[in-house]
Amino acid sequence: MQTPTFCCSRTNSKQAQNSFSFLLSVFFLLSSVLSFGAAPGRVSGSIQSEKGDAIAGISVRLEGTSYATVTDGDGRFDIRNVPAGSYTFLASGIGHQAKKENIVVKEGQVLELNYKLNISTNELSEVVSSTVRRQAFSTVNKIDVPLRDMPVTTSTVSVKTIEQRGVDDLGEAMKNTTGVRANNTYGGFQHFTIRGFSNFVLLVDGVRDERHNISTSAPNTNLANVESIEVLKGPASVLFGHSALGGIINIVRKRPTAGFKADFSASYGSFNTRRIRAGAGGPINDKLRYRVDFGISGTDGYRHAGSNTNNGYLALEYTPTNKDQFYLTIGANKDIYDTDAGIPMLEGSKVAPGMDVNTRYNDPQDFLKHTRYDFQLKYTRQLANNLRLSDQLSYYDDNINYFSTEELSFNATMDSLQRSFPFYFNHLTKPWQNQLELTYDFNIGPIGHKLLAGYSVSILDRKTYNGDISGPGLHATIPVKSPVLNQGYLSYTDVNYRATMENVHGIYLQDFIRFSDQLKGVAGLRYDIFDGTYYTDKVDASRHVTAHGVESNISKSALTYRLGLVYQPIEPLSVYGSFSTYFKPSRRVAPNGETFDPETGYQGEVGSRLELSTKWSGNLACYYMRKNNQLEALPEGIYKRIGSVESKGFELEVNGSLLPGLDVTAGYTFSNAKILPFSSGETNAVAGKTVAFAPKHLVNAWVNYEIQNGAAKGISIGGGANYMSETFTNSSNSFVLPAYTVFDAALGYRVGRIGLRVNVNNVFNEKYFANAIFANQFSPGTTRNFLVTVRYSL
């Protein structure tokens, strides 16, 4: 199959090329900015307990300044760009006696400080959120402010939880996140519902992955290089652009470390599941650090819906001076999945008589292939003690090649199925993106400000090839019982491609305001300009264009904003409220050329966050969300206007380590997402119905305890559960996934650098349906299964 040559558009290629040239010029201009003023110093070190164990989450600051951080999982801290001079160093945290000392920072030098803190039963004057950690390459807040000071609701899935639960893909990891429902369709396509809405933005190290916004869902590779997964609930358009109503999901990949670290693991489990992970990182010299990771996963899969994922990742961090930092990441994956069209259900969401839900009815020739290469380069410049400039340039080349049975239809006697809709497409997505940001810290009288100003540009080139399918296996009929799956050869030939060419510019401003120690606020504003061109051209079998189609142009602009306040009557407690808006341009073009109004919406939220120690926190949030101009995609390119939708509910989440060795993550979500009547007075046939794939109740819990002392030291036991109430699969609520509860368990042993762990999922072999396509084709949930993992760490 010949690979086509790409251009930005038949009519706007020159504009896109000029934008791209400007984008590159901006990046390299910033990279060449000259320093001014004396070279600052750096304060680094570690905090340990009396026994010499690393302590994470300890607040470290230079008193009377804005220079502060918290210790990471290894007890390390690093405060950069500190002007030469004398300071008072303070390290503190609940449960430990504070350490205070006068220090002198010299120009261009690193001051190394290492302390041991004694245990104290008295509460210290300084408290740091348990969720605050060493700042990742990109976070959902974009500014270095403790989460307890922000009027937002977030959840984080750490690499520790990922390893404890033995999960390997993004959808499985999301079962540890309050308010999020994962949906996996056709064997490998993932999409998510957050607070009742499917509108979310997926980020990789803070960079948008547009595939989910164009096609709703997309495959994602295994989690071998993932450090954590962050979820921000509610509209996030101000910082991250259009389409983020339910929230954002940010995949944070592993970073280079100051000291050498390496790990290796191998797993084997049910359905012939095999996994290998290997990673290492550390310093090459005093200015250059690296991290490299590889992951290979393979499984025959439940119902023989197997997969094979392979990825590699390299990160380089280069700090030529104390003021400059370059961060380069390169990732690649090559994955393949056996597609799965599920089980066709009868009216009333019932299984047909004689049908075995453990049987997969897809053609053996069906496939989903995903190949991706992504590159990110970020440059950060400390222009002054309180002024920082950063520029992040990114590009990815994403290829999704898909050929599968999508629809299964019963015959009149209901003893056989016809593969009535085989479908082929090839998505080729190639976006350039750039984010230029300036952060400025200043005071106006007693009020402190942390101002973030930014400009983002995205140039997206996407082509989707479709083809005719032929062969003796076309529209084959197979018996429900003991089916012969291979019914003859099938082939496909390209006949057209749909072009999606988009330029998006965004200008945004956010101010974090510190009115006092008890009162903080956030105000943000963004203006987006969206320009899209869409057309469908005819092609021959070699993908040469034979006829040009008519262009459709969608140009929209929107102003979005967010406001919020945080009040802290006592140090461990934060009470907050916020209001934020949302905008999503409609990329839908009907067969008759009709386009649709953009979606708009907003969220109002109040909540509280309680942090009882540096390792334990709880959060309660109540919200109301509304979305206008929603569409529902129907077969054959038809779009149905749903109108306005609202979601209201609350979330309760607790997480942390209540005792040494005891890790707890638990949450409950109530979400009532309903379709509203048309405001015009016209009858809306689905008004009052529940939004599809928006369960009212979600419960997640995971507890893991590792024995800390004695002969049994190193033995751990874990257990958890996930509950989902009944979930409708379409706007008319005519089909419903029944409620279910699944229990998981784990047993592990760790001695020295070696660890052994056994995970058993769906312990009680619950029979349930997890997902659905076309409303009535349900995907059975995986039966009881196990996984054994051996891990070695340096």
mmCIF file with all atom_site columns, N, CA, C and O in Angstrom, residues 510-548:
data_model
loop_
_atom_site.group_PDB
_atom_site.id
_atom_site.type_symbol
_atom_site.label_atom_id
_atom_site.label_alt_id
_atom_site.label_comp_id
_atom_site.label_asym_id
_atom_site.label_entity_id
_atom_site.label_seq_id
_atom_site.pdbx_PDB_ins_code
_atom_site.Cartn_x
_atom_site.Cartn_y
_atom_site.Cartn_z
_atom_site.occupancy
_atom_site.B_iso_or_equiv
_atom_site.pdbx_formal_charge
_atom_site.auth_seq_id
_atom_site.auth_comp_id
_atom_site.auth_asym_id
_atom_site.auth_atom_id
_atom_site.pdbx_PDB_model_num
ATOM 1   N N  . GLN A 1 510 ? -3.944  33.545 32.974  1.00 0.00 ? 510 GLN A N  1
ATOM 2   C CA . GLN A 1 510 ? -4.469  33.089 34.263  1.00 0.00 ? 510 GLN A CA 1
ATOM 3   C C  . GLN A 1 510 ? -3.668  33.730 35.390  1.00 0.00 ? 510 GLN A C  1
ATOM 4   O O  . GLN A 1 510 ? -2.442  33.829 35.315  1.00 0.00 ? 510 GLN A O  1
ATOM 5   N N  . ASP A 1 511 ? -4.375  34.147 36.426  1.00 0.00 ? 511 ASP A N  1
ATOM 6   C CA . ASP A 1 511 ? -3.722  34.767 37.579  1.00 0.00 ? 511 ASP A CA 1
ATOM 7   C C  . ASP A 1 511 ? -4.112  34.003 38.836  1.00 0.00 ? 511 ASP A C  1
ATOM 8   O O  . ASP A 1 511 ? -5.301  33.886 39.164  1.00 0.00 ? 511 ASP A O  1
ATOM 9   N N  . PHE A 1 512 ? -3.112  33.450 39.503  1.00 0.00 ? 512 PHE A N  1
ATOM 10  C CA . PHE A 1 512 ? -3.320  32.866 40.827  1.00 0.00 ? 512 PHE A CA 1
ATOM 11  C C  . PHE A 1 512 ? -3.033  33.959 41.847  1.00 0.00 ? 512 PHE A C  1
ATOM 12  O O  . PHE A 1 512 ? -1.943  34.539 41.877  1.00 0.00 ? 512 PHE A O  1
ATOM 13  N N  . ILE A 1 513 ? -4.022  34.267 42.688  1.00 0.00 ? 513 ILE A N  1
ATOM 14  C CA . ILE A 1 513 ? -3.943  35.413 43.592  1.00 0.00 ? 513 ILE A CA 1
ATOM 15  C C  . ILE A 1 513 ? -3.940  34.915 45.034  1.00 0.00 ? 513 ILE A C  1
ATOM 16  O O  . ILE A 1 513 ? -4.834  34.170 45.449  1.00 0.00 ? 513 ILE A O  1
ATOM 17  N N  . ARG A 1 514 ? -2.946  35.350 45.790  1.00 0.00 ? 514 ARG A N  1
ATOM 18  C CA . ARG A 1 514 ? -2.851  35.016 47.205  1.00 0.00 ? 514 ARG A CA 1
ATOM 19  C C  . ARG A 1 514 ? -3.238  36.257 48.012  1.00 0.00 ? 514 ARG A C  1
ATOM 20  O O  . ARG A 1 514 ? -2.425  37.150 48.239  1.00 0.00 ? 514 ARG A O  1
ATOM 21  N N  . PHE A 1 515 ? -4.517  36.318 48.408  1.00 0.00 ? 515 PHE A N  1
ATOM 22  C CA . PHE A 1 515 ? -4.975  37.459 49.184  1.00 0.00 ? 515 PHE A CA 1
ATOM 23  C C  . PHE A 1 515 ? -4.407  37.437 50.602  1.00 0.00 ? 515 PHE A C  1
ATOM 24  O O  . PHE A 1 515 ? -4.084  38.476 51.171  1.00 0.00 ? 515 PHE A O  1
ATOM 25  N N  . SER A 1 516 ? -4.318  36.215 51.175  1.00 0.00 ? 516 SER A N  1
ATOM 26  C CA . SER A 1 516 ? -3.762  36.027 52.522  1.00 0.00 ? 516 SER A CA 1
ATOM 27  C C  . SER A 1 516 ? -3.426  34.560 52.663  1.00 0.00 ? 516 SER A C  1
ATOM 28  O O  . SER A 1 516 ? -3.611  33.766 51.735  1.00 0.00 ? 516 SER A O  1
ATOM 29  N N  . ASP A 1 517 ? -2.950  34.172 53.847  1.00 0.00 ? 517 ASP A N  1
ATOM 30  C CA . ASP A 1 517 ? -2.657  32.763 54.085  1.00 0.00 ? 517 ASP A CA 1
ATOM 31  C C  . ASP A 1 517 ? -3.920  31.913 54.041  1.00 0.00 ? 517 ASP A C  1
ATOM 32  O O  . ASP A 1 517 ? -3.864  30.709 53.769  1.00 0.00 ? 517 ASP A O  1
ATOM 33  N N  . GLN A 1 518 ? -5.072  32.535 54.289  1.00 0.00 ? 518 GLN A N  1
ATOM 34  C CA . GLN A 1 518 ? -6.331  31.791 54.323  1.00 0.00 ? 518 GLN A CA 1
ATOM 35  C C  . GLN A 1 518 ? -7.134  31.890 53.026  1.00 0.00 ? 518 GLN A C  1
ATOM 36  O O  . GLN A 1 518 ? -7.978  31.028 52.760  1.00 0.00 ? 518 GLN A O  1
ATOM 37  N N  . LEU A 1 519 ? -6.901  32.898 52.209  1.00 0.00 ? 519 LEU A N  1
ATOM 38  C CA . LEU A 1 519 ? -7.747  33.127 51.046  1.00 0.00 ? 519 LEU A CA 1
ATOM 39  C C  . LEU A 1 519 ? -6.903  33.243 49.778  1.00 0.00 ? 519 LEU A C  1
ATOM 40  O O  . LEU A 1 519 ? -6.005  34.072 49.692  1.00 0.00 ? 519 LEU A O  1
ATOM 41  N N  . LYS A 1 520 ? -7.240  32.377 48.795  1.00 0.00 ? 520 LYS A N  1
ATOM 42  C CA . LYS A 1 520 ? -6.580  32.406 47.488  1.00 0.00 ? 520 LYS A CA 1
ATOM 43  C C  . LYS A 1 520 ? -7.635  32.391 46.394  1.00 0.00 ? 520 LYS A C  1
ATOM 44  O O  . LYS A 1 520 ? -8.773  31.977 46.620  1.00 0.00 ? 520 LYS A O  1
ATOM 45  N N  . GLY A 1 521 ? -7.262  32.821 45.213  1.00 0.00 ? 521 GLY A N  1
ATOM 46  C CA . GLY A 1 521 ? -8.196  32.849 44.104  1.00 0.00 ? 521 GLY A CA 1
ATOM 47  C C  . GLY A 1 521 ? -7.511  32.595 42.781  1.00 0.00 ? 521 GLY A C  1
ATOM 48  O O  . GLY A 1 521 ? -6.287  32.719 42.648  1.00 0.00 ? 521 GLY A O  1
ATOM 49  N N  . VAL A 1 522 ? -8.320  32.227 41.780  1.00 0.00 ? 522 VAL A N  1
ATOM 50  C CA . VAL A 1 522 ? -7.835  32.012 40.419  1.00 0.00 ? 522 VAL A CA 1
ATOM 51  C C  . VAL A 1 522 ? -8.800  32.676 39.451  1.00 0.00 ? 522 VAL A C  1
ATOM 52  O O  . VAL A 1 522 ? -10.024 32.542 39.581  1.00 0.00 ? 522 VAL A O  1
ATOM 53  N N  . ALA A 1 523 ? -8.255  33.401 38.480  1.00 0.00 ? 523 ALA A N  1
ATOM 54  C CA . ALA A 1 523 ? -9.052  33.975 37.405  1.00 0.00 ? 523 ALA A CA 1
ATOM 55  C C  . ALA A 1 523 ? -8.336  33.696 36.094  1.00 0.00 ? 523 ALA A C  1
ATOM 56  O O  . ALA A 1 523 ? -7.121  33.940 35.978  1.00 0.00 ? 523 ALA A O  1
ATOM 57  N N  . GLY A 1 524 ? -9.068  33.165 35.117  1.00 0.00 ? 524 GLY A N  1
ATOM 58  C CA . GLY A 1 524 ? -8.455  32.820 33.849  1.00 0.00 ? 524 GLY A CA 1
ATOM 59  C C  . GLY A 1 524 ? -9.346  33.167 32.676  1.00 0.00 ? 524 GLY A C  1
ATOM 60  O O  . GLY A 1 524 ? -10.581 33.169 32.783  1.00 0.00 ? 524 GLY A O  1
ATOM 61  N N  . LEU A 1 525 ? -8.715  33.473 31.529  1.00 0.00 ? 525 LEU A N  1
ATOM 62  C CA . LEU A 1 525 ? -9.433  33.883 30.329  1.00 0.00 ? 525 LEU A CA 1
ATOM 63  C C  . LEU A 1 525 ? -8.692  33.333 29.116  1.00 0.00 ? 525 LEU A C  1
ATOM 64  O O  . LEU A 1 525 ? -7.454  33.324 29.082  1.00 0.00 ? 525 LEU A O  1
ATOM 65  N N  . ARG A 1 526 ? -9.457  32.859 28.107  1.00 0.00 ? 526 ARG A N  1
ATOM 66  C CA . ARG A 1 526 ? -8.835  32.326 26.895  1.00 0.00 ? 526 ARG A CA 1
ATOM 67  C C  . ARG A 1 526 ? -9.683  32.701 25.678  1.00 0.00 ? 526 ARG A C  1
ATOM 68  O O  . ARG A 1 526 ? -10.914 32.677 25.730  1.00 0.00 ? 526 ARG A O  1
ATOM 69  N N  . TYR A 1 527 ? -8.986  32.994 24.576  1.00 0.00 ? 527 TYR A N  1
ATOM 70  C CA . TYR A 1 527 ? -9.656  33.251 23.310  1.00 0.00 ? 527 TYR A CA 1
ATOM 71  C C  . TYR A 1 527 ? -9.100  32.281 22.277  1.00 0.00 ? 527 TYR A C  1
ATOM 72  O O  . TYR A 1 527 ? -7.887  32.252 22.022  1.00 0.00 ? 527 TYR A O  1
ATOM 73  N N  . ASP A 1 528 ? -9.980  31.455 21.695  1.00 0.00 ? 528 ASP A N  1
ATOM 74  C CA . ASP A 1 528 ? -9.590  30.461 20.694  1.00 0.00 ? 528 ASP A CA 1
ATOM 75  C C  . ASP A 1 528 ? -10.116 30.849 19.331  1.00 0.00 ? 528 ASP A C  1
ATOM 76  O O  . ASP A 1 528 ? -11.262 31.315 19.190  1.00 0.00 ? 528 ASP A O  1
ATOM 77  N N  . ILE A 1 529 ? -9.285  30.649 18.309  1.00 0.00 ? 529 ILE A N  1
ATOM 78  C CA . ILE A 1 529 ? -9.684  30.834 16.912  1.00 0.00 ? 529 ILE A CA 1
ATOM 79  C C  . ILE A 1 529 ? -9.503  29.499 16.211  1.00 0.00 ? 529 ILE A C  1
ATOM 80  O O  . ILE A 1 529 ? -8.381  28.979 16.118  1.00 0.00 ? 529 ILE A O  1
ATOM 81  N N  . PHE A 1 530 ? -10.600 28.938 15.744  1.00 0.00 ? 530 PHE A N  1
ATOM 82  C CA . PHE A 1 530 ? -10.608 27.615 15.123  1.00 0.00 ? 530 PHE A CA 1
ATOM 83  C C  . PHE A 1 530 ? -10.940 27.762 13.641  1.00 0.00 ? 530 PHE A C  1
ATOM 84  O O  . PHE A 1 530 ? -11.929 28.391 13.277  1.00 0.00 ? 530 PHE A O  1
ATOM 85  N N  . ASP A 1 531 ? -10.116 27.159 12.769  1.00 0.00 ? 531 ASP A N  1
ATOM 86  C CA . ASP A 1 531 ? -10.338 27.216 11.328  1.00 0.00 ? 531 ASP A CA 1
ATOM 87  C C  . ASP A 1 531 ? -10.122 25.825 10.751  1.00 0.00 ? 531 ASP A C  1
ATOM 88  O O  . ASP A 1 531 ? -9.001  25.310 10.771  1.00 0.00 ? 531 ASP A O  1
ATOM 89  N N  . GLY A 1 532 ? -11.184 25.200 10.268  1.00 0.00 ? 532 GLY A N  1
ATOM 90  C CA . GLY A 1 532 ? -11.107 23.848 9.736   1.00 0.00 ? 532 GLY A CA 1
ATOM 91  C C  . GLY A 1 532 ? -11.590 23.763 8.300   1.00 0.00 ? 532 GLY A C  1
ATOM 92  O O  . GLY A 1 532 ? -12.553 24.425 7.917   1.00 0.00 ? 532 GLY A O  1
ATOM 93  N N  . THR A 1 533 ? -10.910 22.935 7.519   1.00 0.00 ? 533 THR A N  1
ATOM 94  C CA . THR A 1 533 ? -11.291 22.660 6.141   1.00 0.00 ? 533 THR A CA 1
ATOM 95  C C  . THR A 1 533 ? -11.446 21.156 5.967   1.00 0.00 ? 533 THR A C  1
ATOM 96  O O  . THR A 1 533 ? -10.557 20.393 6.369   1.00 0.00 ? 533 THR A O  1
ATOM 97  N N  . TYR A 1 534 ? -12.555 20.732 5.350   1.00 0.00 ? 534 TYR A N  1
ATOM 98  C CA . TYR A 1 534 ? -12.872 19.317 5.241   1.00 0.00 ? 534 TYR A CA 1
ATOM 99  C C  . TYR A 1 534 ? -13.362 19.020 3.816   1.00 0.00 ? 534 TYR A C  1
ATOM 100 O O  . TYR A 1 534 ? -14.136 19.783 3.245   1.00 0.00 ? 534 TYR A O  1
ATOM 101 N N  . TYR A 1 535 ? -12.888 17.930 3.265   1.00 0.00 ? 535 TYR A N  1
ATOM 102 C CA . TYR A 1 535 ? -13.350 17.511 1.947   1.00 0.00 ? 535 TYR A CA 1
ATOM 103 C C  . TYR A 1 535 ? -13.059 16.016 1.774   1.00 0.00 ? 535 TYR A C  1
ATOM 104 O O  . TYR A 1 535 ? -12.257 15.434 2.499   1.00 0.00 ? 535 TYR A O  1
ATOM 105 N N  . THR A 1 536 ? -13.739 15.411 0.805   1.00 0.00 ? 536 THR A N  1
ATOM 106 C CA . THR A 1 536 ? -13.547 13.997 0.494   1.00 0.00 ? 536 THR A CA 1
ATOM 107 C C  . THR A 1 536 ? -13.201 13.866 -0.978  1.00 0.00 ? 536 THR A C  1
ATOM 108 O O  . THR A 1 536 ? -13.984 14.291 -1.847  1.00 0.00 ? 536 THR A O  1
ATOM 109 N N  . ASP A 1 537 ? -12.026 13.302 -1.282  1.00 0.00 ? 537 ASP A N  1
ATOM 110 C CA . ASP A 1 537 ? -11.568 13.089 -2.652  1.00 0.00 ? 537 ASP A CA 1
ATOM 111 C C  . ASP A 1 537 ? -11.631 11.615 -3.020  1.00 0.00 ? 537 ASP A C  1
ATOM 112 O O  . ASP A 1 537 ? -11.408 10.743 -2.167  1.00 0.00 ? 537 ASP A O  1
ATOM 113 N N  . LYS A 1 538 ? -11.898 11.334 -4.265  1.00 0.00 ? 538 LYS A N  1
ATOM 114 C CA . LYS A 1 538 ? -11.850 9.970  -4.777  1.00 0.00 ? 538 LYS A CA 1
ATOM 115 C C  . LYS A 1 538 ? -10.390 9.610  -5.077  1.00 0.00 ? 538 LYS A C  1
ATOM 116 O O  . LYS A 1 538 ? -9.610  10.457 -5.542  1.00 0.00 ? 538 LYS A O  1
ATOM 117 N N  . VAL A 1 539 ? -10.018 8.352  -4.825  1.00 0.00 ? 539 VAL A N  1
ATOM 118 C CA . VAL A 1 539 ? -8.664  7.891  -5.104  1.00 0.00 ? 539 VAL A CA 1
ATOM 119 C C  . VAL A 1 539 ? -8.722  6.532  -5.791  1.00 0.00 ? 539 VAL A C  1
ATOM 120 O O  . VAL A 1 539 ? -9.738  5.816  -5.724  1.00 0.00 ? 539 VAL A O  1
ATOM 121 N N  . ASP A 1 540 ? -7.607  6.163  -6.428  1.00 0.00 ? 540 ASP A N  1
ATOM 122 C CA . ASP A 1 540 ? -7.503  4.826  -6.999  1.00 0.00 ? 540 ASP A CA 1
ATOM 123 C C  . ASP A 1 540 ? -6.845  3.893  -5.995  1.00 0.00 ? 540 ASP A C  1
ATOM 124 O O  . ASP A 1 540 ? -6.570  4.289  -4.845  1.00 0.00 ? 540 ASP A O  1
ATOM 125 N N  . ALA A 1 541 ? -6.572  2.670  -6.419  1.00 0.00 ? 541 ALA A N  1
ATOM 126 C CA . ALA A 1 541 ? -6.031  1.671  -5.506  1.00 0.00 ? 541 ALA A CA 1
ATOM 127 C C  . ALA A 1 541 ? -4.650  2.052  -4.988  1.00 0.00 ? 541 ALA A C  1
ATOM 128 O O  . ALA A 1 541 ? -4.207  1.540  -3.951  1.00 0.00 ? 541 ALA A O  1
ATOM 129 N N  . SER A 1 542 ? -3.952  2.942  -5.699  1.00 0.00 ? 542 SER A N  1
ATOM 130 C CA . SER A 1 542 ? -2.621  3.401  -5.272  1.00 0.00 ? 542 SER A CA 1
ATOM 131 C C  . SER A 1 542 ? -2.685  4.704  -4.491  1.00 0.00 ? 542 SER A C  1
ATOM 132 O O  . SER A 1 542 ? -1.671  5.335  -4.225  1.00 0.00 ? 542 SER A O  1
ATOM 133 N N  . ARG A 1 543 ? -3.891  5.132  -4.146  1.00 0.00 ? 543 ARG A N  1
ATOM 134 C CA . ARG A 1 543 ? -4.140  6.353  -3.371  1.00 0.00 ? 543 ARG A CA 1
ATOM 135 C C  . ARG A 1 543 ? -3.798  7.629  -4.138  1.00 0.00 ? 543 ARG A C  1
ATOM 136 O O  . ARG A 1 543 ? -3.518  8.669  -3.528  1.00 0.00 ? 543 ARG A O  1
ATOM 137 N N  . HIS A 1 544 ? -3.851  7.564  -5.450  1.00 0.00 ? 544 HIS A N  1
ATOM 138 C CA . HIS A 1 544 ? -3.721  8.766  -6.254  1.00 0.00 ? 544 HIS A CA 1
ATOM 139 C C  . HIS A 1 544 ? -5.110  9.385  -6.422  1.00 0.00 ? 544 HIS A C  1
ATOM 140 O O  . HIS A 1 544 ? -6.081  8.681  -6.712  1.00 0.00 ? 544 HIS A O  1
ATOM 141 N N  . VAL A 1 545 ? -5.201  10.689 -6.274  1.00 0.00 ? 545 VAL A N  1
ATOM 142 C CA . VAL A 1 545 ? -6.489  11.371 -6.365  1.00 0.00 ? 545 VAL A CA 1
ATOM 143 C C  . VAL A 1 545 ? -7.005  11.333 -7.803  1.00 0.00 ? 545 VAL A C  1
ATOM 144 O O  . VAL A 1 545 ? -6.291  11.691 -8.749  1.00 0.00 ? 545 VAL A O  1
ATOM 145 N N  . THR A 1 546 ? -8.254  10.889 -7.964  1.00 0.00 ? 546 THR A N  1
ATOM 146 C CA . THR A 1 546 ? -8.893  10.829 -9.282  1.00 0.00 ? 546 THR A CA 1
ATOM 147 C C  . THR A 1 546 ? -9.996  11.864 -9.438  1.00 0.00 ? 546 THR A C  1
ATOM 148 O O  . THR A 1 546 ? -10.363 12.194 -10.567 1.00 0.00 ? 546 THR A O  1
ATOM 149 N N  . ALA A 1 547 ? -10.551 12.346 -8.346  1.00 0.00 ? 547 ALA A N  1
ATOM 150 C CA . ALA A 1 547 ? -11.602 13.365 -8.411  1.00 0.00 ? 547 ALA A CA 1
ATOM 151 C C  . ALA A 1 547 ? -11.636 14.131 -7.102  1.00 0.00 ? 547 ALA A C  1
ATOM 152 O O  . ALA A 1 547 ? -11.541 13.538 -6.026  1.00 0.00 ? 547 ALA A O  1
ATOM 153 N N  . HIS A 1 548 ? -11.772 15.461 -7.200  1.00 0.00 ? 548 HIS A N  1
ATOM 154 C CA . HIS A 1 548 ? -11.808 16.306 -6.015  1.00 0.00 ? 548 HIS A CA 1
ATOM 155 C C  . HIS A 1 548 ? -13.232 16.506 -5.537  1.00 0.00 ? 548 HIS A C  1
ATOM 156 O O  . HIS A 1 548 ? -14.152 16.693 -6.336  1.00 0.00 ? 548 HIS A O  1
#
